């Protein structure tokens, strides 16, 4: 898609941590102040999990493993890694990987730091 910020970031190779044939692991912007926050993103512009083929689905495990390996080089091991995949504001299939450490809030409150406070409000 022409104006998709994820497609644009992939072309610039900006903040890419790792990639596979079908997926990119990209560091999230530092303005969130969440150490290790990253995105797992489909390389091709896909908007729905149901549009993935067998190769993309099988390769997802490879990029997930790279994401977990990348978390091992963080300054300290997170207590949890939250996964959130919504893809509504930016309609390009992606998952937020949000590490949570012992001194941080738990649950939805922690995800709100990454995703913005509006995501958990009823429509």
mmCIF file of N, CA and C in Angstrom:
data_model
loop_
_atom_site.group_PDB
_atom_site.id
_atom_site.type_symbol
_atom_site.label_atom_id
_atom_site.label_comp_id
_atom_site.label_asym_id
_atom_site.label_seq_id
_atom_site.Cartn_x
_atom_site.Cartn_y
_atom_site.Cartn_z
ATOM 1 N N UNK A 1 0.852 -1.171 0.000
ATOM 2 C CA UNK A 1 0.000 0.000 0.000
ATOM 3 C C UNK A 1 0.901 1.239 0.000
ATOM 4 N N UNK A 2 0.554 2.232 -0.756
ATOM 5 C CA UNK A 2 1.411 3.390 -0.976
ATOM 6 C C UNK A 2 1.683 4.182 0.296
ATOM 7 N N UNK A 3 0.688 4.493 1.099
ATOM 8 C CA UNK A 3 0.869 5.340 2.277
ATOM 9 C C UNK A 3 0.963 4.558 3.584
ATOM 10 N N UNK A 4 1.197 3.292 3.527
ATOM 11 C CA UNK A 4 1.276 2.473 4.736
ATOM 12 C C UNK A 4 2.610 2.746 5.441
ATOM 13 N N UNK A 5 2.566 3.211 6.702
ATOM 14 C CA UNK A 5 3.816 3.511 7.403
ATOM 15 C C UNK A 5 4.695 2.281 7.640
ATOM 16 N N UNK A 6 4.099 1.111 7.754
ATOM 17 C CA UNK A 6 4.895 -0.103 7.935
ATOM 18 C C UNK A 6 5.607 -0.452 6.633
ATOM 19 N N UNK A 7 4.916 -0.387 5.508
ATOM 20 C CA UNK A 7 5.557 -0.653 4.211
ATOM 21 C C UNK A 7 6.695 0.336 3.963
ATOM 22 N N UNK A 8 6.487 1.596 4.317
ATOM 23 C CA UNK A 8 7.515 2.621 4.143
ATOM 24 C C UNK A 8 8.727 2.315 5.027
ATOM 25 N N UNK A 9 8.481 1.927 6.274
ATOM 26 C CA UNK A 9 9.583 1.582 7.185
ATOM 27 C C UNK A 9 10.366 0.386 6.674
ATOM 28 N N UNK A 10 9.696 -0.586 6.078
ATOM 29 C CA UNK A 10 10.395 -1.758 5.544
ATOM 30 C C UNK A 10 11.314 -1.360 4.388
ATOM 31 N N UNK A 11 10.864 -0.453 3.544
ATOM 32 C CA UNK A 11 11.693 -0.009 2.412
ATOM 33 C C UNK A 11 12.942 0.721 2.888
ATOM 34 N N UNK A 12 12.810 1.478 3.967
ATOM 35 C CA UNK A 12 13.951 2.234 4.474
ATOM 36 C C UNK A 12 14.876 1.369 5.349
ATOM 37 N N UNK A 13 14.414 0.167 5.690
ATOM 38 C CA UNK A 13 15.166 -0.746 6.573
ATOM 39 C C UNK A 13 15.401 -0.133 7.957
ATOM 40 N N UNK A 14 14.563 0.808 8.322
ATOM 41 C CA UNK A 14 14.673 1.540 9.572
ATOM 42 C C UNK A 14 14.331 0.672 10.782
ATOM 43 N N UNK A 15 15.234 0.593 11.746
ATOM 44 C CA UNK A 15 15.033 -0.086 13.031
ATOM 45 C C UNK A 15 14.764 -1.582 12.927
ATOM 46 N N UNK A 16 15.200 -2.223 11.853
ATOM 47 C CA UNK A 16 14.968 -3.663 11.705
ATOM 48 C C UNK A 16 15.972 -4.433 12.561
ATOM 49 N N UNK A 17 15.452 -5.305 13.396
ATOM 50 C CA UNK A 17 16.267 -6.132 14.287
ATOM 51 C C UNK A 17 16.600 -7.453 13.611
ATOM 52 N N UNK A 18 15.599 -8.047 12.960
ATOM 53 C CA UNK A 18 15.765 -9.342 12.298
ATOM 54 C C UNK A 18 14.667 -9.494 11.257
ATOM 55 N N UNK A 19 14.878 -10.412 10.324
ATOM 56 C CA UNK A 19 13.832 -10.705 9.339
ATOM 57 C C UNK A 19 13.957 -12.130 8.850
ATOM 58 N N UNK A 20 12.862 -12.620 8.314
ATOM 59 C CA UNK A 20 12.808 -13.931 7.675
ATOM 60 C C UNK A 20 12.274 -13.706 6.265
ATOM 61 N N UNK A 21 11.922 -14.765 5.589
ATOM 62 C CA UNK A 21 11.391 -14.631 4.226
ATOM 63 C C UNK A 21 10.103 -13.818 4.178
ATOM 64 N N UNK A 22 9.275 -13.921 5.227
ATOM 65 C CA UNK A 22 7.944 -13.322 5.186
ATOM 66 C C UNK A 22 7.643 -12.326 6.303
ATOM 67 N N UNK A 23 8.559 -12.151 7.258
ATOM 68 C CA UNK A 23 8.300 -11.335 8.439
ATOM 69 C C UNK A 23 9.483 -10.449 8.781
ATOM 70 N N UNK A 24 9.189 -9.364 9.465
ATOM 71 C CA UNK A 24 10.206 -8.429 9.940
ATOM 72 C C UNK A 24 9.992 -8.223 11.439
ATOM 73 N N UNK A 25 11.076 -8.195 12.192
ATOM 74 C CA UNK A 25 11.060 -7.812 13.594
ATOM 75 C C UNK A 25 11.681 -6.423 13.640
ATOM 76 N N UNK A 26 10.907 -5.440 14.085
ATOM 77 C CA UNK A 26 11.353 -4.048 14.042
ATOM 78 C C UNK A 26 11.210 -3.408 15.416
ATOM 79 N N UNK A 27 12.224 -2.667 15.812
ATOM 80 C CA UNK A 27 12.201 -1.958 17.095
ATOM 81 C C UNK A 27 11.168 -0.843 17.052
ATOM 82 N N UNK A 28 10.399 -0.735 18.120
ATOM 83 C CA UNK A 28 9.404 0.335 18.237
ATOM 84 C C UNK A 28 10.116 1.654 18.534
ATOM 85 N N UNK A 29 9.448 2.781 18.283
ATOM 86 C CA UNK A 29 10.060 4.085 18.580
ATOM 87 C C UNK A 29 10.412 4.215 20.066
ATOM 88 N N UNK A 30 11.498 4.895 20.339
ATOM 89 C CA UNK A 30 11.977 5.021 21.721
ATOM 90 C C UNK A 30 11.123 5.958 22.565
ATOM 91 N N UNK A 31 10.232 6.734 21.947
ATOM 92 C CA UNK A 31 9.419 7.683 22.721
ATOM 93 C C UNK A 31 8.443 6.992 23.677
ATOM 94 N N UNK A 32 8.231 5.714 23.524
ATOM 95 C CA UNK A 32 7.347 4.969 24.434
ATOM 96 C C UNK A 32 8.041 4.644 25.755
ATOM 97 N N UNK A 33 9.372 4.741 25.778
ATOM 98 C CA UNK A 33 10.154 4.430 26.978
ATOM 99 C C UNK A 33 9.877 3.022 27.500
ATOM 100 N N UNK A 34 9.756 2.075 26.582
ATOM 101 C CA UNK A 34 9.555 0.677 26.949
ATOM 102 C C UNK A 34 10.720 -0.131 26.372
ATOM 103 N N UNK A 35 11.645 -0.501 27.211
ATOM 104 C CA UNK A 35 12.838 -1.220 26.763
ATOM 105 C C UNK A 35 12.432 -2.534 26.117
ATOM 106 N N UNK A 36 12.904 -2.758 24.895
ATOM 107 C CA UNK A 36 12.650 -4.004 24.189
ATOM 108 C C UNK A 36 11.353 -4.068 23.411
ATOM 109 N N UNK A 37 10.555 -3.008 23.440
ATOM 110 C CA UNK A 37 9.285 -2.982 22.708
ATOM 111 C C UNK A 37 9.581 -3.089 21.215
ATOM 112 N N UNK A 38 8.921 -4.026 20.554
ATOM 113 C CA UNK A 38 9.153 -4.232 19.123
ATOM 114 C C UNK A 38 7.874 -4.697 18.438
ATOM 115 N N UNK A 39 7.967 -4.800 17.118
ATOM 116 C CA UNK A 39 6.832 -5.237 16.301
ATOM 117 C C UNK A 39 7.237 -6.433 15.455
ATOM 118 N N UNK A 40 6.350 -7.396 15.324
ATOM 119 C CA UNK A 40 6.470 -8.456 14.321
ATOM 120 C C UNK A 40 5.528 -8.064 13.193
ATOM 121 N N UNK A 41 6.067 -7.886 11.991
ATOM 122 C CA UNK A 41 5.271 -7.356 10.878
ATOM 123 C C UNK A 41 5.384 -8.242 9.640
ATOM 124 N N UNK A 42 4.278 -8.443 8.967
ATOM 125 C CA UNK A 42 4.307 -9.144 7.691
ATOM 126 C C UNK A 42 5.093 -8.297 6.695
ATOM 127 N N UNK A 43 5.959 -8.935 5.899
ATOM 128 C CA UNK A 43 6.731 -8.181 4.907
ATOM 129 C C UNK A 43 5.829 -7.623 3.816
ATOM 130 N N UNK A 44 4.906 -8.423 3.371
ATOM 131 C CA UNK A 44 3.963 -7.973 2.350
ATOM 132 C C UNK A 44 2.817 -7.243 3.029
ATOM 133 N N UNK A 45 2.190 -6.351 2.297
ATOM 134 C CA UNK A 45 1.053 -5.629 2.876
ATOM 135 C C UNK A 45 -0.158 -6.568 2.909
ATOM 136 N N UNK A 46 -0.387 -7.124 4.090
ATOM 137 C CA UNK A 46 -1.518 -8.016 4.358
ATOM 138 C C UNK A 46 -2.272 -7.400 5.521
ATOM 139 N N UNK A 47 -3.598 -7.421 5.454
ATOM 140 C CA UNK A 47 -4.399 -6.788 6.502
ATOM 141 C C UNK A 47 -5.137 -7.767 7.397
ATOM 142 N N UNK A 48 -5.147 -9.041 7.053
ATOM 143 C CA UNK A 48 -5.951 -10.007 7.793
ATOM 144 C C UNK A 48 -5.190 -11.319 7.891
ATOM 145 N N UNK A 49 -5.214 -11.922 9.061
ATOM 146 C CA UNK A 49 -4.560 -13.219 9.243
ATOM 147 C C UNK A 49 -5.066 -14.247 8.228
ATOM 148 N N UNK A 50 -6.330 -14.120 7.844
ATOM 149 C CA UNK A 50 -6.921 -15.087 6.917
ATOM 150 C C UNK A 50 -6.363 -14.965 5.502
ATOM 151 N N UNK A 51 -5.622 -13.886 5.225
ATOM 152 C CA UNK A 51 -5.018 -13.695 3.911
ATOM 153 C C UNK A 51 -3.611 -14.283 3.813
ATOM 154 N N UNK A 52 -3.115 -14.841 4.906
ATOM 155 C CA UNK A 52 -1.790 -15.450 4.885
ATOM 156 C C UNK A 52 -1.856 -16.836 4.266
ATOM 157 N N UNK A 53 -0.804 -17.184 3.555
ATOM 158 C CA UNK A 53 -0.693 -18.517 2.988
ATOM 159 C C UNK A 53 0.097 -19.431 3.915
ATOM 160 N N UNK A 54 0.217 -20.697 3.547
ATOM 161 C CA UNK A 54 0.949 -21.656 4.386
ATOM 162 C C UNK A 54 2.393 -21.241 4.653
ATOM 163 N N UNK A 55 3.078 -20.701 3.662
ATOM 164 C CA UNK A 55 4.487 -20.314 3.855
ATOM 165 C C UNK A 55 4.619 -19.207 4.894
ATOM 166 N N UNK A 56 3.734 -18.213 4.838
ATOM 167 C CA UNK A 56 3.781 -17.111 5.800
ATOM 168 C C UNK A 56 3.472 -17.614 7.211
ATOM 169 N N UNK A 57 2.506 -18.518 7.316
ATOM 170 C CA UNK A 57 2.143 -19.059 8.626
ATOM 171 C C UNK A 57 3.283 -19.891 9.213
ATOM 172 N N UNK A 58 3.904 -20.724 8.408
ATOM 173 C CA UNK A 58 5.010 -21.537 8.899
ATOM 174 C C UNK A 58 6.208 -20.664 9.289
ATOM 175 N N UNK A 59 6.457 -19.618 8.526
ATOM 176 C CA UNK A 59 7.585 -18.730 8.792
ATOM 177 C C UNK A 59 7.355 -17.859 10.020
ATOM 178 N N UNK A 60 6.119 -17.713 10.452
ATOM 179 C CA UNK A 60 5.815 -16.911 11.631
ATOM 180 C C UNK A 60 6.564 -17.441 12.853
ATOM 181 N N UNK A 61 6.651 -18.743 12.979
ATOM 182 C CA UNK A 61 7.388 -19.329 14.098
ATOM 183 C C UNK A 61 8.852 -18.927 14.088
ATOM 184 N N UNK A 62 9.436 -18.796 12.895
ATOM 185 C CA UNK A 62 10.842 -18.398 12.788
ATOM 186 C C UNK A 62 11.061 -16.974 13.288
ATOM 187 N N UNK A 63 10.186 -16.049 12.905
ATOM 188 C CA UNK A 63 10.364 -14.664 13.346
ATOM 189 C C UNK A 63 10.020 -14.537 14.828
ATOM 190 N N UNK A 64 9.069 -15.300 15.310
ATOM 191 C CA UNK A 64 8.747 -15.275 16.730
ATOM 192 C C UNK A 64 9.962 -15.728 17.543
ATOM 193 N N UNK A 65 10.635 -16.770 17.096
ATOM 194 C CA UNK A 65 11.837 -17.245 17.778
ATOM 195 C C UNK A 65 12.917 -16.163 17.781
ATOM 196 N N UNK A 66 13.085 -15.473 16.655
ATOM 197 C CA UNK A 66 14.074 -14.388 16.595
ATOM 198 C C UNK A 66 13.703 -13.265 17.560
ATOM 199 N N UNK A 67 12.406 -12.997 17.696
ATOM 200 C CA UNK A 67 11.961 -11.978 18.639
ATOM 201 C C UNK A 67 12.257 -12.371 20.074
ATOM 202 N N UNK A 68 12.041 -13.627 20.405
ATOM 203 C CA UNK A 68 12.321 -14.085 21.763
ATOM 204 C C UNK A 68 13.822 -14.106 22.023
ATOM 205 N N UNK A 69 14.603 -14.483 21.019
ATOM 206 C CA UNK A 69 16.065 -14.450 21.168
ATOM 207 C C UNK A 69 16.546 -13.015 21.367
ATOM 208 N N UNK A 70 15.941 -12.077 20.654
ATOM 209 C CA UNK A 70 16.328 -10.664 20.801
ATOM 210 C C UNK A 70 16.025 -10.176 22.209
ATOM 211 N N UNK A 71 14.963 -10.680 22.813
ATOM 212 C CA UNK A 71 14.622 -10.243 24.169
ATOM 213 C C UNK A 71 15.643 -10.740 25.183
ATOM 214 N N UNK A 72 16.386 -11.781 24.843
ATOM 215 C CA UNK A 72 17.385 -12.317 25.759
ATOM 216 C C UNK A 72 18.604 -11.404 25.888
ATOM 217 N N UNK A 73 18.790 -10.493 24.936
ATOM 218 C CA UNK A 73 19.930 -9.572 25.014
ATOM 219 C C UNK A 73 19.534 -8.231 25.623
ATOM 220 N N UNK A 74 18.324 -8.129 26.145
ATOM 221 C CA UNK A 74 17.891 -6.921 26.829
ATOM 222 C C UNK A 74 18.691 -6.774 28.126
ATOM 223 N N UNK A 75 18.734 -5.567 28.695
ATOM 224 C CA UNK A 75 19.501 -5.354 29.928
ATOM 225 C C UNK A 75 19.129 -6.307 31.058
ATOM 226 N N UNK A 76 17.876 -6.695 31.128
ATOM 227 C CA UNK A 76 17.453 -7.710 32.091
ATOM 228 C C UNK A 76 16.283 -8.480 31.485
ATOM 229 N N UNK A 77 16.069 -9.659 32.011
ATOM 230 C CA UNK A 77 15.004 -10.516 31.483
ATOM 231 C C UNK A 77 13.639 -9.985 31.919
ATOM 232 N N UNK A 78 12.723 -9.766 30.946
ATOM 233 C CA UNK A 78 11.385 -9.312 31.328
ATOM 234 C C UNK A 78 10.627 -10.420 32.060
ATOM 235 N N UNK A 79 9.716 -10.017 32.964
ATOM 236 C CA UNK A 79 8.864 -10.986 33.650
ATOM 237 C C UNK A 79 7.865 -11.609 32.681
ATOM 238 N N UNK A 80 7.381 -10.801 31.749
ATOM 239 C CA UNK A 80 6.411 -11.239 30.734
ATOM 240 C C UNK A 80 6.703 -10.501 29.437
ATOM 241 N N UNK A 81 6.232 -11.066 28.350
ATOM 242 C CA UNK A 81 6.208 -10.350 27.067
ATOM 243 C C UNK A 81 4.769 -10.404 26.592
ATOM 244 N N UNK A 82 4.142 -9.244 26.518
ATOM 245 C CA UNK A 82 2.754 -9.167 26.066
ATOM 246 C C UNK A 82 2.726 -9.100 24.544
ATOM 247 N N UNK A 83 1.726 -9.749 23.974
ATOM 248 C CA UNK A 83 1.495 -9.729 22.536
ATOM 249 C C UNK A 83 0.161 -9.033 22.295
ATOM 250 N N UNK A 84 0.137 -8.097 21.365
ATOM 251 C CA UNK A 84 -1.119 -7.441 20.996
ATOM 252 C C UNK A 84 -1.132 -7.271 19.480
ATOM 253 N N UNK A 85 -2.157 -7.800 18.855
ATOM 254 C CA UNK A 85 -2.308 -7.675 17.410
ATOM 255 C C UNK A 85 -3.677 -7.132 17.070
ATOM 256 N N UNK A 86 -3.742 -5.869 16.719
ATOM 257 C CA UNK A 86 -5.027 -5.242 16.453
ATOM 258 C C UNK A 86 -5.110 -4.790 14.996
ATOM 259 N N UNK A 87 -4.088 -4.052 14.529
ATOM 260 C CA UNK A 87 -3.953 -3.616 13.131
ATOM 261 C C UNK A 87 -5.159 -2.853 12.600
ATOM 262 N N UNK A 88 -5.708 -1.969 13.407
ATOM 263 C CA UNK A 88 -6.819 -1.126 12.958
ATOM 264 C C UNK A 88 -6.332 0.270 12.579
ATOM 265 N N UNK A 89 -5.529 0.900 13.437
ATOM 266 C CA UNK A 89 -5.025 2.241 13.133
ATOM 267 C C UNK A 89 -4.097 2.180 11.924
ATOM 268 N N UNK A 90 -3.203 1.206 11.912
ATOM 269 C CA UNK A 90 -2.337 0.940 10.757
ATOM 270 C C UNK A 90 -2.758 -0.432 10.238
ATOM 271 N N UNK A 91 -3.515 -0.468 9.140
ATOM 272 C CA UNK A 91 -4.066 -1.742 8.661
ATOM 273 C C UNK A 91 -3.051 -2.577 7.880
ATOM 274 N N UNK A 92 -1.970 -2.914 8.535
ATOM 275 C CA UNK A 92 -0.939 -3.807 7.998
ATOM 276 C C UNK A 92 -0.711 -4.820 9.107
ATOM 277 N N UNK A 93 -0.821 -6.081 8.809
ATOM 278 C CA UNK A 93 -0.734 -7.122 9.823
ATOM 279 C C UNK A 93 0.564 -7.000 10.614
ATOM 280 N N UNK A 94 0.422 -6.757 11.922
ATOM 281 C CA UNK A 94 1.573 -6.657 12.806
ATOM 282 C C UNK A 94 1.153 -6.982 14.229
ATOM 283 N N UNK A 95 2.144 -7.364 15.022
ATOM 284 C CA UNK A 95 1.927 -7.700 16.426
ATOM 285 C C UNK A 95 2.899 -6.874 17.261
ATOM 286 N N UNK A 96 2.399 -6.298 18.322
ATOM 287 C CA UNK A 96 3.238 -5.574 19.263
ATOM 288 C C UNK A 96 3.789 -6.577 20.275
ATOM 289 N N UNK A 97 5.099 -6.577 20.486
ATOM 290 C CA UNK A 97 5.739 -7.364 21.535
ATOM 291 C C UNK A 97 6.169 -6.368 22.605
ATOM 292 N N UNK A 98 5.536 -6.447 23.763
ATOM 293 C CA UNK A 98 5.752 -5.444 24.800
ATOM 294 C C UNK A 98 6.279 -6.129 26.065
ATOM 295 N N UNK A 99 7.590 -6.047 26.315
ATOM 296 C CA UNK A 99 8.130 -6.633 27.532
ATOM 297 C C UNK A 99 7.621 -5.902 28.774
ATOM 298 N N UNK A 100 7.396 -6.661 29.850
ATOM 299 C CA UNK A 100 7.010 -6.067 31.123
ATOM 300 C C UNK A 100 7.977 -6.556 32.184
ATOM 301 N N UNK A 101 8.514 -5.602 32.920
ATOM 302 C CA UNK A 101 9.473 -5.894 33.976
ATOM 303 C C UNK A 101 8.800 -5.813 35.342
ATOM 304 N N UNK A 102 9.479 -6.317 36.368
ATOM 305 C CA UNK A 102 8.914 -6.414 37.712
ATOM 306 C C UNK A 102 8.418 -5.077 38.254
ATOM 307 N N UNK A 103 9.072 -3.989 37.908
ATOM 308 C CA UNK A 103 8.696 -2.689 38.464
ATOM 309 C C UNK A 103 7.637 -1.950 37.641
ATOM 310 N N UNK A 104 7.050 -2.608 36.662
ATOM 311 C CA UNK A 104 6.065 -1.956 35.792
ATOM 312 C C UNK A 104 4.654 -2.464 36.079
ATOM 313 N N UNK A 105 3.668 -1.644 35.694
ATOM 314 C CA UNK A 105 2.273 -2.041 35.885
ATOM 315 C C UNK A 105 1.969 -3.292 35.072
ATOM 316 N N UNK A 106 0.993 -4.045 35.539
ATOM 317 C CA UNK A 106 0.640 -5.299 34.881
ATOM 318 C C UNK A 106 -0.630 -5.141 34.056
ATOM 319 N N UNK A 107 -0.776 -5.999 33.066
ATOM 320 C CA UNK A 107 -2.016 -6.113 32.307
ATOM 321 C C UNK A 107 -2.270 -4.976 31.338
ATOM 322 N N UNK A 108 -3.547 -4.645 31.185
ATOM 323 C CA UNK A 108 -4.001 -3.653 30.218
ATOM 324 C C UNK A 108 -3.302 -2.309 30.415
ATOM 325 N N UNK A 109 -3.075 -1.916 31.657
ATOM 326 C CA UNK A 109 -2.408 -0.649 31.928
ATOM 327 C C UNK A 109 -1.041 -0.566 31.273
ATOM 328 N N UNK A 110 -0.321 -1.668 31.266
ATOM 329 C CA UNK A 110 1.005 -1.684 30.638
ATOM 330 C C UNK A 110 0.873 -1.608 29.112
ATOM 331 N N UNK A 111 -0.089 -2.331 28.569
ATOM 332 C CA UNK A 111 -0.303 -2.266 27.117
ATOM 333 C C UNK A 111 -0.736 -0.873 26.671
ATOM 334 N N UNK A 112 -1.471 -0.167 27.520
ATOM 335 C CA UNK A 112 -1.905 1.187 27.178
ATOM 336 C C UNK A 112 -0.718 2.125 26.972
ATOM 337 N N UNK A 113 0.384 1.889 27.678
ATOM 338 C CA UNK A 113 1.583 2.696 27.479
ATOM 339 C C UNK A 113 2.075 2.529 26.044
ATOM 340 N N UNK A 114 2.059 1.308 25.563
ATOM 341 C CA UNK A 114 2.535 1.020 24.213
ATOM 342 C C UNK A 114 1.528 1.421 23.142
ATOM 343 N N UNK A 115 0.275 1.067 23.361
ATOM 344 C CA UNK A 115 -0.721 1.191 22.315
ATOM 345 C C UNK A 115 -1.557 2.476 22.395
ATOM 346 N N UNK A 116 -1.472 3.161 23.500
ATOM 347 C CA UNK A 116 -2.304 4.347 23.693
ATOM 348 C C UNK A 116 -3.513 4.002 24.527
ATOM 349 N N UNK A 117 -3.984 4.937 25.296
ATOM 350 C CA UNK A 117 -5.068 4.671 26.245
ATOM 351 C C UNK A 117 -6.413 4.422 25.576
ATOM 352 N N UNK A 118 -6.580 4.816 24.337
ATOM 353 C CA UNK A 118 -7.870 4.656 23.680
ATOM 354 C C UNK A 118 -8.174 3.239 23.240
ATOM 355 N N UNK A 119 -7.169 2.358 23.222
ATOM 356 C CA UNK A 119 -7.413 1.024 22.651
ATOM 357 C C UNK A 119 -8.344 0.190 23.503
ATOM 358 N N UNK A 120 -8.387 0.403 24.825
ATOM 359 C CA UNK A 120 -9.185 -0.477 25.682
ATOM 360 C C UNK A 120 -10.574 0.077 25.977
ATOM 361 N N UNK A 121 -10.901 1.229 25.420
ATOM 362 C CA UNK A 121 -12.227 1.810 25.684
ATOM 363 C C UNK A 121 -13.274 1.175 24.776
ATOM 364 N N UNK A 122 -14.490 0.965 25.293
ATOM 365 C CA UNK A 122 -15.546 0.381 24.459
ATOM 366 C C UNK A 122 -15.900 1.290 23.285
ATOM 367 N N UNK A 123 -16.284 0.666 22.203
ATOM 368 C CA UNK A 123 -16.667 1.427 21.003
ATOM 369 C C UNK A 123 -18.049 2.007 21.137
#
